[in-house]
Amino acid sequence: MNSFNGLGMHLGNLSRLSDARSRSISAENYTGAKGAGGMADEGTGSIPARDLGQGWKVSPSVRIAAGETFTVADIDGPGAIQQIWLTPTGNWRFSILRIYWDGSEQPAVECPVGDFFGVGWGEYAQLTSLPICVNPGSAFNSYWEMPFRQRCRITMSNIAEEEMTLYYQVNYTLTDVPADAAYFHAQFRRTNPLPYKDVYTIVDGIQGRGHYVGVYMAWGSNNNGWWGEGEIKFYLDGDEYPTICGTGTEDYFCGSYNFDPSPRHDQGYITYTTPYAGFHQVIRPDTDYRSQLRMGMYRWHIMDPVRFESDLRVTMQALGWGYNRRYLPLQDDIASVAYWYQTLPAAPFPPLPERDQLQVI
């Protein structure tokens, strides 16, 4: 997107000046107001700062009680979110991130926080890409550009039974938003197990004009052997058969041949993390009580967004190998987050699974 309006920058125009105004929200400046940071005289740092006083890391974080929802940011526009940094404690499947645009009561983003940032299994894995980075130990970073015209509201809901601690920073700009700028969306889904011969749905029911920009998948294999023969399919604007059809799961995530470079493809998976695609997490069985193979992978359509005019559905087959060189439909534990931009209003999301259906088991 053209950065002269202040929404985003890249190296090619980083030297260009803009009339946009930079702001930042954190526990040290809840509103992001100009000149209002570091003023707290009480907070989670009150005790260590008791001899130093105001301005000395008095309120670096917040605690969110079990069952409570905390408003991370509430911003009047026009403007754009440029970067989000979060460090949630506790069970990342039980911390629900939601983002609302322009006063809507329907979230445009609704995801467990770990899955949104590409670590759906609740365990750290380095992820280095253009829009999402995960750094030691629970440093979740989003660089997805998120323009809004009237209002942006970001919340974190703690559906666990324990209190969580959250350090956070929301960096944004107040600026004019072009007429052709669409709204960021992200939707979580999970099926465990996938019924036999069913196709996993990454997203369905998208209505409006926009473009799909990527997916993260948390894939738990419930079978021995290779699991990634399935094809991804994009159904655009009323398609009966897909306009875009992949050739295999690892192919779609920009890998090849089982993610295994050995000559016979029998020595094991190799992880990788790149700007646009990655197979960045493999959790291997290692005890009687940790018996499932679990993987994480992402594919960002930044250079090749999938455009749609009226509707979009995206599916992924779960397919392995059976006897006598036959394909085997799998019954795996699959979760995903789909990311896209579109016009408003958007179709309502399906209900988020209940806590028991979210947990990693």
Short mmCIF file of C-alpha atoms in Angstrom, two decimals:
data_model
loop_
_atom_site.label_atom_id
_atom_site.label_comp_id
_atom_site.label_asym_id
_atom_site.label_seq_id
_atom_site.Cartn_x
_atom_site.Cartn_y
_atom_site.Cartn_z
CA MET A 1 0.00 0.00 0.00
CA ASN A 2 1.19 3.52 -0.78
CA SER A 3 2.87 4.84 2.35
CA PHE A 4 2.58 8.56 1.58
CA ASN A 5 -0.68 8.57 3.56
CA GLY A 6 1.17 7.17 6.56
CA LEU A 7 -0.34 3.66 6.66
CA GLY A 8 2.84 1.72 6.06
CA MET A 9 6.47 2.04 5.00
CA HIS A 10 8.99 -0.08 3.14
CA LEU A 11 12.66 0.38 2.35
CA GLY A 12 11.92 1.91 -1.03
CA ASN A 13 10.14 4.92 0.48
CA LEU A 14 11.38 5.00 4.06
CA SER A 15 12.92 8.43 3.55
CA ARG A 16 9.63 10.05 2.47
CA LEU A 17 7.95 12.34 5.00
CA SER A 18 4.30 12.01 5.97
CA ASP A 19 1.65 13.97 7.83
CA ALA A 20 0.68 10.84 9.82
CA ARG A 21 0.93 11.03 13.62
CA SER A 22 2.57 8.15 15.49
CA ARG A 23 0.90 6.81 18.63
CA SER A 24 1.35 3.79 20.91
CA ILE A 25 -0.83 2.05 23.49
CA SER A 26 0.54 -0.03 26.36
CA ALA A 27 0.03 -0.51 30.08
CA GLU A 28 2.13 2.66 30.46
CA ASN A 29 -0.26 4.65 28.25
CA TYR A 30 -3.70 3.03 28.09
CA THR A 31 -5.17 5.58 25.67
CA GLY A 32 -2.18 6.29 23.43
CA ALA A 33 -2.64 10.01 24.02
CA LYS A 34 0.24 12.30 23.10
CA GLY A 35 2.55 12.99 26.05
CA ALA A 36 0.65 10.61 28.36
CA GLY A 37 3.12 7.72 28.72
CA GLY A 38 4.94 6.74 31.90
CA MET A 39 2.65 8.75 34.18
CA ALA A 40 1.28 5.88 36.30
CA ASP A 41 1.73 5.97 40.07
CA GLU A 42 0.37 2.44 40.60
CA GLY A 43 0.45 -0.81 38.64
CA THR A 44 2.15 -4.19 38.38
CA GLY A 45 5.54 -2.52 38.90
CA SER A 46 4.56 -0.51 41.98
CA ILE A 47 6.58 -2.60 44.45
CA PRO A 48 9.92 -2.73 42.56
CA ALA A 49 9.54 0.97 41.68
CA ARG A 50 8.58 2.05 45.20
CA ASP A 51 11.91 3.79 45.83
CA LEU A 52 11.97 5.43 42.39
CA GLY A 53 8.45 6.69 41.85
CA GLN A 54 6.57 7.90 38.81
CA GLY A 55 8.19 7.24 35.44
CA TRP A 56 10.17 4.18 36.61
CA LYS A 57 8.30 1.21 35.09
CA VAL A 58 5.37 1.50 37.48
CA SER A 59 2.79 -0.04 35.10
CA PRO A 60 4.49 -2.26 32.53
CA SER A 61 1.76 -4.94 32.29
CA VAL A 62 -1.78 -5.90 33.25
CA ARG A 63 -3.30 -8.93 34.93
CA ILE A 64 -6.51 -10.36 33.48
CA ALA A 65 -8.56 -12.41 35.92
CA ALA A 66 -10.18 -15.70 34.94
CA GLY A 67 -13.31 -15.08 32.92
CA GLU A 68 -12.54 -11.40 32.30
CA THR A 69 -12.12 -9.45 29.06
CA PHE A 70 -9.56 -6.65 28.94
CA THR A 71 -9.68 -3.83 26.39
CA VAL A 72 -6.17 -3.64 24.98
CA ALA A 73 -6.91 -0.67 22.73
CA ASP A 74 -9.83 1.61 21.84
CA ILE A 75 -8.84 4.11 19.15
CA ASP A 76 -10.79 6.74 17.26
CA GLY A 77 -9.85 6.91 13.58
CA PRO A 78 -9.03 7.31 10.88
CA GLY A 79 -5.78 5.43 11.23
CA ALA A 80 -4.02 2.10 10.96
CA ILE A 81 -2.52 -0.45 13.31
CA GLN A 82 1.09 -0.98 12.26
CA GLN A 83 2.48 -3.40 14.84
CA ILE A 84 1.19 -5.42 17.80
CA TRP A 85 3.47 -7.01 20.42
CA LEU A 86 2.02 -9.31 23.08
CA THR A 87 3.50 -11.61 25.74
CA PRO A 88 0.57 -13.61 27.16
CA THR A 89 1.12 -16.07 29.99
CA GLY A 90 -0.90 -19.23 30.60
CA ASN A 91 -2.69 -21.39 28.06
CA TRP A 92 -2.54 -19.66 24.68
CA ARG A 93 -5.65 -21.49 23.44
CA PHE A 94 -7.59 -20.00 26.37
CA SER A 95 -6.65 -16.38 25.60
CA ILE A 96 -8.95 -15.07 22.87
CA LEU A 97 -7.86 -12.10 20.76
CA ARG A 98 -10.63 -10.06 19.12
CA ILE A 99 -10.49 -6.95 16.93
CA TYR A 100 -13.50 -4.83 15.95
CA TRP A 101 -13.66 -2.19 13.21
CA ASP A 102 -15.69 1.02 13.03
CA GLY A 103 -18.05 0.35 15.93
CA SER A 104 -19.15 -3.10 14.80
CA GLU A 105 -20.23 -5.53 17.54
CA GLN A 106 -19.07 -8.41 15.35
CA PRO A 107 -15.32 -9.11 15.56
CA ALA A 108 -13.29 -9.10 12.36
CA VAL A 109 -10.56 -11.04 14.20
CA GLU A 110 -11.48 -13.84 16.64
CA CYS A 111 -8.70 -16.31 17.43
CA PRO A 112 -6.91 -17.97 20.31
CA VAL A 113 -3.86 -15.78 20.67
CA GLY A 114 -1.34 -18.57 20.10
CA ASP A 115 -2.93 -19.64 16.83
CA PHE A 116 -3.15 -16.07 15.55
CA PHE A 117 0.63 -15.82 15.97
CA GLY A 118 1.39 -19.28 14.55
CA VAL A 119 1.99 -21.30 17.73
CA GLY A 120 -1.25 -23.20 18.15
CA TRP A 121 0.14 -26.08 20.20
CA GLY A 122 0.93 -23.92 23.21
CA GLU A 123 4.69 -24.38 22.84
CA TYR A 124 7.22 -21.83 21.64
CA ALA A 125 8.61 -22.18 18.12
CA GLN A 126 10.67 -19.54 16.37
CA LEU A 127 8.73 -18.00 13.49
CA THR A 128 10.41 -15.40 11.30
CA SER A 129 8.23 -13.97 8.54
CA LEU A 130 7.20 -10.60 7.19
CA PRO A 131 3.80 -10.21 8.92
CA ILE A 132 4.27 -12.49 11.96
CA CYS A 133 7.30 -13.06 14.20
CA VAL A 134 7.51 -15.20 17.34
CA ASN A 135 10.62 -14.67 19.42
CA PRO A 136 11.82 -16.10 22.76
CA GLY A 137 10.03 -16.78 24.97
CA SER A 138 6.40 -15.69 24.26
CA ALA A 139 7.03 -12.55 22.21
CA PHE A 140 4.22 -12.44 19.67
CA ASN A 141 4.60 -9.80 16.94
CA SER A 142 2.15 -8.86 14.18
CA TYR A 143 3.04 -6.51 11.34
CA TRP A 144 -0.22 -6.97 9.43
CA GLU A 145 -1.39 -3.54 8.31
CA MET A 146 -4.86 -2.87 9.74
CA PRO A 147 -6.51 0.35 8.53
CA PHE A 148 -9.73 1.66 10.03
CA ARG A 149 -11.86 4.72 9.39
CA GLN A 150 -13.90 5.37 12.53
CA ARG A 151 -12.76 3.15 15.39
CA CYS A 152 -10.54 0.21 16.31
CA ARG A 153 -11.16 -1.87 19.43
CA ILE A 154 -8.87 -4.74 20.50
CA THR A 155 -9.72 -7.07 23.40
CA MET A 156 -8.21 -10.08 25.15
CA SER A 157 -10.54 -12.54 26.90
CA ASN A 158 -9.16 -14.95 29.50
CA ILE A 159 -11.36 -18.06 29.43
CA ALA A 160 -8.95 -20.06 31.61
CA GLU A 161 -9.42 -20.71 35.33
CA GLU A 162 -6.22 -18.88 36.24
CA GLU A 163 -5.18 -15.23 36.08
CA MET A 164 -2.96 -14.25 33.17
CA THR A 165 -0.33 -11.52 32.84
CA LEU A 166 -0.09 -9.52 29.64
CA TYR A 167 2.62 -7.15 28.49
CA TYR A 168 1.55 -5.42 25.27
CA GLN A 169 2.30 -2.62 22.84
CA VAL A 170 0.03 -1.47 20.00
CA ASN A 171 1.82 0.88 17.61
CA TYR A 172 -0.39 2.78 15.21
CA THR A 173 -0.73 5.89 13.14
CA LEU A 174 -3.50 8.46 12.91
CA THR A 175 -3.84 9.25 9.23
CA ASP A 176 -6.24 9.42 6.31
CA VAL A 177 -7.27 6.04 4.91
CA PRO A 178 -7.64 5.66 1.13
CA ALA A 179 -11.05 4.72 -0.27
CA ASP A 180 -9.73 1.43 -1.63
CA ALA A 181 -8.24 0.22 1.69
CA ALA A 182 -10.01 -2.93 2.93
CA TYR A 183 -10.39 -4.24 6.49
CA PHE A 184 -8.22 -6.97 8.00
CA HIS A 185 -9.93 -10.20 9.11
CA ALA A 186 -8.73 -13.42 10.75
CA GLN A 187 -10.83 -16.46 11.64
CA PHE A 188 -9.97 -19.56 13.70
CA ARG A 189 -11.37 -23.05 13.07
CA ARG A 190 -10.66 -26.46 14.55
CA THR A 191 -11.90 -29.99 13.81
CA ASN A 192 -10.77 -32.86 16.04
CA PRO A 193 -10.94 -35.46 14.67
CA LEU A 194 -11.77 -34.76 11.05
CA PRO A 195 -14.54 -37.21 10.07
CA TYR A 196 -13.51 -39.93 7.61
CA LYS A 197 -13.52 -38.66 4.00
CA ASP A 198 -14.50 -35.15 5.09
CA VAL A 199 -12.52 -32.18 3.75
CA TYR A 200 -11.13 -29.68 6.24
CA THR A 201 -12.61 -26.19 5.79
CA ILE A 202 -10.13 -23.37 6.37
CA VAL A 203 -12.77 -20.72 5.76
CA ASP A 204 -16.22 -20.55 4.23
CA GLY A 205 -19.03 -18.04 3.92
CA ILE A 206 -16.84 -15.01 3.20
CA GLN A 207 -19.02 -12.44 1.46
CA GLY A 208 -17.84 -9.17 -0.02
CA ARG A 209 -14.93 -8.02 -2.12
CA GLY A 210 -11.38 -8.61 -0.99
CA HIS A 211 -8.28 -10.76 -1.06
CA TYR A 212 -7.06 -13.71 0.95
CA VAL A 213 -3.56 -13.20 2.36
CA GLY A 214 -2.65 -16.39 4.17
CA VAL A 215 -3.18 -19.24 6.59
CA TYR A 216 -1.58 -20.83 9.63
CA MET A 217 -2.31 -24.50 10.30
CA ALA A 218 -1.75 -26.56 13.45
CA TRP A 219 -1.82 -30.17 12.25
CA GLY A 220 -1.88 -33.15 14.61
CA SER A 221 -1.35 -36.50 12.89
CA ASN A 222 -3.32 -39.45 14.25
CA ASN A 223 -1.81 -42.03 11.83
CA ASN A 224 1.59 -43.51 11.14
CA GLY A 225 3.18 -42.54 7.86
CA TRP A 226 2.95 -39.49 5.64
CA TRP A 227 -0.05 -37.21 6.08
CA GLY A 228 0.40 -34.44 3.50
CA GLU A 229 -0.92 -35.67 0.14
CA GLY A 230 -4.03 -33.50 0.36
CA GLU A 231 -4.74 -30.59 -1.97
CA ILE A 232 -5.75 -27.04 -1.06
CA LYS A 233 -8.65 -25.61 -3.06
CA PHE A 234 -9.84 -22.01 -3.50
CA TYR A 235 -13.47 -21.57 -4.59
CA LEU A 236 -13.94 -18.04 -5.90
CA ASP A 237 -17.18 -16.18 -6.63
CA GLY A 238 -19.63 -19.06 -6.94
CA ASP A 239 -17.21 -21.78 -8.14
CA GLU A 240 -18.51 -25.35 -8.22
CA TYR A 241 -14.98 -26.62 -8.81
CA PRO A 242 -12.04 -24.57 -7.55
CA THR A 243 -10.31 -21.94 -9.62
CA ILE A 244 -7.07 -22.60 -7.70
CA CYS A 245 -6.14 -26.19 -6.83
CA GLY A 246 -2.87 -27.24 -5.21
CA THR A 247 -0.86 -30.45 -5.68
CA GLY A 248 -0.13 -31.42 -2.07
CA THR A 249 -0.04 -30.03 1.43
CA GLU A 250 3.70 -29.52 1.66
CA ASP A 251 3.70 -28.06 -1.85
CA TYR A 252 1.22 -25.37 -0.82
CA PHE A 253 3.46 -24.43 2.13
CA CYS A 254 6.32 -24.01 -0.38
CA GLY A 255 8.08 -27.25 0.60
CA SER A 256 8.41 -30.54 -1.24
CA TYR A 257 8.68 -34.30 -0.84
CA ASN A 258 7.48 -34.75 2.74
CA PHE A 259 9.58 -31.84 4.05
CA ASP A 260 12.33 -34.53 4.06
CA PRO A 261 15.48 -33.92 1.96
CA SER A 262 16.89 -37.46 2.37
CA PRO A 263 17.08 -39.51 -0.87
CA ARG A 264 14.33 -41.92 0.17
CA HIS A 265 12.35 -39.34 2.17
CA ASP A 266 12.52 -41.54 5.25
CA GLN A 267 14.83 -39.71 7.66
CA GLY A 268 12.47 -37.11 9.12
CA TYR A 269 11.12 -33.62 8.68
CA ILE A 270 13.27 -30.50 8.42
CA THR A 271 11.73 -27.27 9.72
CA TYR A 272 12.16 -23.91 8.00
CA THR A 273 10.90 -20.36 8.46
CA THR A 274 11.00 -17.83 5.62
CA PRO A 275 9.40 -14.43 4.87
CA TYR A 276 6.41 -15.94 3.05
CA ALA A 277 6.09 -19.61 4.06
CA GLY A 278 7.30 -22.02 6.70
CA PHE A 279 7.06 -25.44 8.31
CA HIS A 280 8.39 -24.07 11.56
CA GLN A 281 7.25 -26.45 14.29
CA VAL A 282 7.46 -30.23 14.71
CA ILE A 283 6.58 -31.67 18.13
CA ARG A 284 7.66 -35.29 18.08
CA PRO A 285 6.37 -38.13 20.28
CA ASP A 286 8.91 -38.77 23.02
CA THR A 287 7.13 -40.55 25.90
CA ASP A 288 4.10 -42.73 26.54
CA TYR A 289 2.26 -39.55 27.52
CA ARG A 290 3.34 -37.48 24.50
CA SER A 291 2.45 -39.77 21.67
CA GLN A 292 1.17 -37.62 18.77
CA LEU A 293 3.10 -35.88 16.02
CA ARG A 294 2.10 -32.20 15.94
CA MET A 295 3.16 -29.63 13.40
CA GLY A 296 2.79 -25.94 12.58
CA MET A 297 3.05 -24.30 9.15
CA TYR A 298 2.16 -21.01 7.48
CA ARG A 299 1.74 -19.59 3.98
CA TRP A 300 1.39 -15.84 3.39
CA HIS A 301 -0.05 -14.62 0.08
CA ILE A 302 1.69 -11.25 0.26
CA MET A 303 3.15 -11.36 -3.23
CA ASP A 304 0.23 -13.40 -4.62
CA PRO A 305 -3.01 -12.42 -2.83
CA VAL A 306 -6.04 -14.44 -3.87
CA ARG A 307 -8.62 -11.92 -5.14
CA PHE A 308 -12.36 -12.45 -4.90
CA GLU A 309 -15.28 -10.24 -5.96
CA SER A 310 -18.24 -11.64 -4.01
CA ASP A 311 -17.41 -14.80 -2.02
CA LEU A 312 -14.65 -17.20 -1.03
CA ARG A 313 -14.29 -20.73 0.36
CA VAL A 314 -10.94 -22.44 1.07
CA THR A 315 -10.52 -26.14 1.90
CA MET A 316 -7.65 -28.56 2.55
CA GLN A 317 -7.79 -32.33 2.12
CA ALA A 318 -6.31 -34.54 4.85
CA LEU A 319 -4.77 -37.38 2.88
CA GLY A 320 -2.09 -39.97 3.53
CA TRP A 321 -1.06 -43.35 2.12
CA GLY A 322 -2.95 -46.59 2.76
CA TYR A 323 -2.38 -50.13 1.54
CA ASN A 324 -1.30 -51.04 -2.00
CA ARG A 325 -0.36 -47.42 -2.84
CA ARG A 326 -3.87 -46.10 -2.28
CA TYR A 327 -4.64 -42.71 -0.80
CA LEU A 328 -5.90 -42.85 2.79
CA PRO A 329 -8.37 -40.20 4.03
CA LEU A 330 -7.18 -39.15 7.49
CA GLN A 331 -8.99 -38.34 10.72
CA ASP A 332 -6.53 -35.81 12.13
CA ASP A 333 -6.66 -32.94 14.63
CA ILE A 334 -6.54 -29.81 12.47
CA ALA A 335 -6.83 -26.15 13.43
CA SER A 336 -6.27 -23.07 11.30
CA VAL A 337 -6.36 -19.29 11.14
CA ALA A 338 -7.30 -17.74 7.81
CA TYR A 339 -6.25 -14.13 7.14
CA TRP A 340 -7.85 -11.83 4.56
CA TYR A 341 -8.88 -8.26 3.74
CA GLN A 342 -12.38 -7.35 2.64
CA THR A 343 -15.03 -4.67 2.43
CA LEU A 344 -17.60 -4.20 5.19
CA PRO A 345 -20.07 -5.41 6.24
CA ALA A 346 -18.71 -8.95 6.58
CA ALA A 347 -20.69 -12.14 7.08
CA PRO A 348 -20.87 -13.30 10.72
CA PHE A 349 -18.27 -15.84 11.84
CA PRO A 350 -19.34 -19.30 13.01
CA PRO A 351 -19.29 -19.55 16.82
CA LEU A 352 -15.86 -20.02 18.37
CA PRO A 353 -15.53 -23.57 19.79
CA GLU A 354 -16.17 -23.96 23.52
CA ARG A 355 -13.16 -24.23 25.81
CA ASP A 356 -13.20 -28.05 25.90
CA GLN A 357 -13.09 -28.10 22.09
CA LEU A 358 -10.22 -25.59 22.02
CA GLN A 359 -7.80 -27.37 24.35
CA VAL A 360 -4.77 -29.28 23.13
CA ILE A 361 -5.32 -32.87 24.27
#
